[in-house]
Coordinates of C-alpha atoms in Angstrom, one line a residue:
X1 CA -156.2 299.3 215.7
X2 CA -155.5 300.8 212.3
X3 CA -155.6 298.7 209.3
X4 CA -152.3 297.3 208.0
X5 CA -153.2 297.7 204.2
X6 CA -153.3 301.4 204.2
X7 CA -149.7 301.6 205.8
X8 CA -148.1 299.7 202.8
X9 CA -146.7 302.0 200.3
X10 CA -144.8 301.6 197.0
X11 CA -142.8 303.5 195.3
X12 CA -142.5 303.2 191.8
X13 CA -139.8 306.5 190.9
X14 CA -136.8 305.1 189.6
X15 CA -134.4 308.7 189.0
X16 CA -132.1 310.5 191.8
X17 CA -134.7 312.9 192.3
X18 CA -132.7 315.5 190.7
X19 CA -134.9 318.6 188.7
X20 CA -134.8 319.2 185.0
X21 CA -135.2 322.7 185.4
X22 CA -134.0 325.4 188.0
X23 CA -135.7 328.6 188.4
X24 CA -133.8 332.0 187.1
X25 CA -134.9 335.9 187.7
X26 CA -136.1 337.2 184.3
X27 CA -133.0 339.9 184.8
X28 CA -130.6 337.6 184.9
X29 CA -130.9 335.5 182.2
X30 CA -128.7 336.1 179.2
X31 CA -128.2 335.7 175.7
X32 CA -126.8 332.2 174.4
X33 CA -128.2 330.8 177.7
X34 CA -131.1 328.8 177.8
X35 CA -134.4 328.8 179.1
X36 CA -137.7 327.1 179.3
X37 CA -141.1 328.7 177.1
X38 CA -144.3 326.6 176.9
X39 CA -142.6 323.3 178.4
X40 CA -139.9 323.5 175.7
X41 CA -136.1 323.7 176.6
X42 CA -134.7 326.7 174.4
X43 CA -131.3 328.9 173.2
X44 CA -131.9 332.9 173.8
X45 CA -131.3 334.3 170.5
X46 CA -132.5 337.8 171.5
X47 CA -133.2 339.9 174.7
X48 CA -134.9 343.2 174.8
X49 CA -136.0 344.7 178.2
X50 CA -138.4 347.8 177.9
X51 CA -138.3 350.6 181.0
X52 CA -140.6 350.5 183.8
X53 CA -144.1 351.3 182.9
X54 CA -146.8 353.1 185.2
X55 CA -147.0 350.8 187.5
X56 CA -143.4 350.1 187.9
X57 CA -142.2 346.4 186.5
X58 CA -139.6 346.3 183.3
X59 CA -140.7 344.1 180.8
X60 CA -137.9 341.1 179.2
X61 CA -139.1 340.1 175.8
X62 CA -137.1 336.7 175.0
X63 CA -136.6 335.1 171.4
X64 CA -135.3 331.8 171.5
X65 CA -134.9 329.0 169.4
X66 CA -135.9 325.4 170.5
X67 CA -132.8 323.2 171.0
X68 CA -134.5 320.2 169.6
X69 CA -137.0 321.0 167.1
X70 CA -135.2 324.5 165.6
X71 CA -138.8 326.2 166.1
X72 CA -138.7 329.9 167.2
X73 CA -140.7 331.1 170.6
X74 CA -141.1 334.5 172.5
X75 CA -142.3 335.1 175.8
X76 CA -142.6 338.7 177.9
X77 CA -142.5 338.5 181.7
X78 CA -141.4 341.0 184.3
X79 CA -138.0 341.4 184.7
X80 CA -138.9 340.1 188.8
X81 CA -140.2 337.0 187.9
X82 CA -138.8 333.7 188.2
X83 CA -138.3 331.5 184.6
X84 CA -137.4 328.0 184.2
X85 CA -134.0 327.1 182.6
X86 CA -133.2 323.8 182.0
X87 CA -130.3 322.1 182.9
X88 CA -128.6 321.3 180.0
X89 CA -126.2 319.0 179.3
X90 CA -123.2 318.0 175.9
X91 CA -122.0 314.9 176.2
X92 CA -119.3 313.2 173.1
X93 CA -119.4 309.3 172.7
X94 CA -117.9 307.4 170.1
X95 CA -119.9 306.4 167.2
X96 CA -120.1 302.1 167.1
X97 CA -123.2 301.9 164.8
X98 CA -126.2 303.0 162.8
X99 CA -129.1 300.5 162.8
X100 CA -131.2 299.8 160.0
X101 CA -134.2 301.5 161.8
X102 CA -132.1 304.7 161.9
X103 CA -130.6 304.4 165.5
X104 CA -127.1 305.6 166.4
X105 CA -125.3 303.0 168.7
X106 CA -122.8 305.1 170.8
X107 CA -120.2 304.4 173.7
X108 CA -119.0 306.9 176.2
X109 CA -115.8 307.3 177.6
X110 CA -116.0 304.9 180.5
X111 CA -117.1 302.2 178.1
X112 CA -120.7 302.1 178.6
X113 CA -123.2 301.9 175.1
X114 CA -126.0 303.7 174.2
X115 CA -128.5 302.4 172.1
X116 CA -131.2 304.9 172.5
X117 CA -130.5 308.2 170.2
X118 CA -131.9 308.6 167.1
X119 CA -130.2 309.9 163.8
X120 CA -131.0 313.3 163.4
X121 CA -133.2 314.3 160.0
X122 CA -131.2 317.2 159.2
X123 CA -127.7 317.7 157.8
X124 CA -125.9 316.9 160.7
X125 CA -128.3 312.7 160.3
X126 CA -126.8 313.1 156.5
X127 CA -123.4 314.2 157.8
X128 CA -123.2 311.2 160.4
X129 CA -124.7 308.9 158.0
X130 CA -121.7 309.8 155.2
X131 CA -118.7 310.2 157.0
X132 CA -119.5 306.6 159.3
X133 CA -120.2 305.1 155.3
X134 CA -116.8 306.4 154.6
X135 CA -115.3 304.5 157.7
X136 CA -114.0 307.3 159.7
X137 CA -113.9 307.1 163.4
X138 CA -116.7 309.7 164.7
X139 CA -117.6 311.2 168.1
X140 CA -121.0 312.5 168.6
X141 CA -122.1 315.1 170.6
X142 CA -125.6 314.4 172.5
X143 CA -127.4 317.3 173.8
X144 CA -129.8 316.5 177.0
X145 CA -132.2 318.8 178.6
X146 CA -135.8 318.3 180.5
X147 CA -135.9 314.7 179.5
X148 CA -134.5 314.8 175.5
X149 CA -131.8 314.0 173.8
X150 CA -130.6 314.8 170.2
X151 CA -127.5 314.0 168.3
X152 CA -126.1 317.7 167.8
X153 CA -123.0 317.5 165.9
X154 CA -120.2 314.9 164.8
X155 CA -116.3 315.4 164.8
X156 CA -114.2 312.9 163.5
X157 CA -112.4 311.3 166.3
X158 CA -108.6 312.1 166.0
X159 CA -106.2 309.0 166.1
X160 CA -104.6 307.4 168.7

């Protein structure tokens, strides 16, 4: 009889199993949508597709900007090949807090907190940082895609 200890499992995932990416003909993808080059989750700024060559595949030259970081990447595949694009999601909370190490304390709609996004470097970490000192209610938008999240833009919240 078969040992009992190589029958025990365990199973350490903790998420619903749900993919950060889903795959997208080359051809179909458009500009403003987004798409995944070298891991990194990315805006189509510009879309060129060149005629079929000798041996018969169009070509899709992407330029897209990184959500995140703001860096610039290309890519060329055939216009019949599958690219990632990552599922990409805004959400707006309301802006409770910035802690002294620089991290935005936010609630969402249904009343739950988030303590986990950091104040962006750029203007819009400058904009968030002045209009909160100021004392204005603020909603946040928070970008998520393939794992990351960013503080994109604040609106002051209107009044009830």
């Amino acid at each position: 009889m078969a040992d009992d200890a190589q029958h025990e499992h365990t199973f350490d995932s903790a998420d619903a199993g749900a993919s950060t990416t889903f795959p997208m003909q080359c051809s179909a993808l458009r500009k403003n949508g987004f798409v995944v080059i070298k891991g990194r989750p990315c805006k189509i700024v510009e879309m060129t597709t060149s005629k079929t060559g000798k041996h018969g595949h169009a070509k899709v030259h992407l330029t897209a900007i990184d959500i995140f970081n703001g860096k610039k990447l290309e890519d060329l595949c055939p216009s019949t090949h599958n690219m990632d694009v990552p599922n990409v999601s805004r959400k707006e909370y309301q802006l409770l807090d910035i802690s002294d190490d620089g991290y935005l304390s936010l609630m969402s709609d249904d009343g739950d907190t988030k303590d986990d996004v950091k104040t962006p470097t750029a203007e819009i970490g400058e904009k968030i940082s002045r209009l909160f000192g100021e004392g204005k209610d603020l909603n946040v938008v928070v970008l998520t895609a393939m794992g990351e999240e960013a503080a994109i833009d604040v609106k002051e919240a209107p009044r009830a």
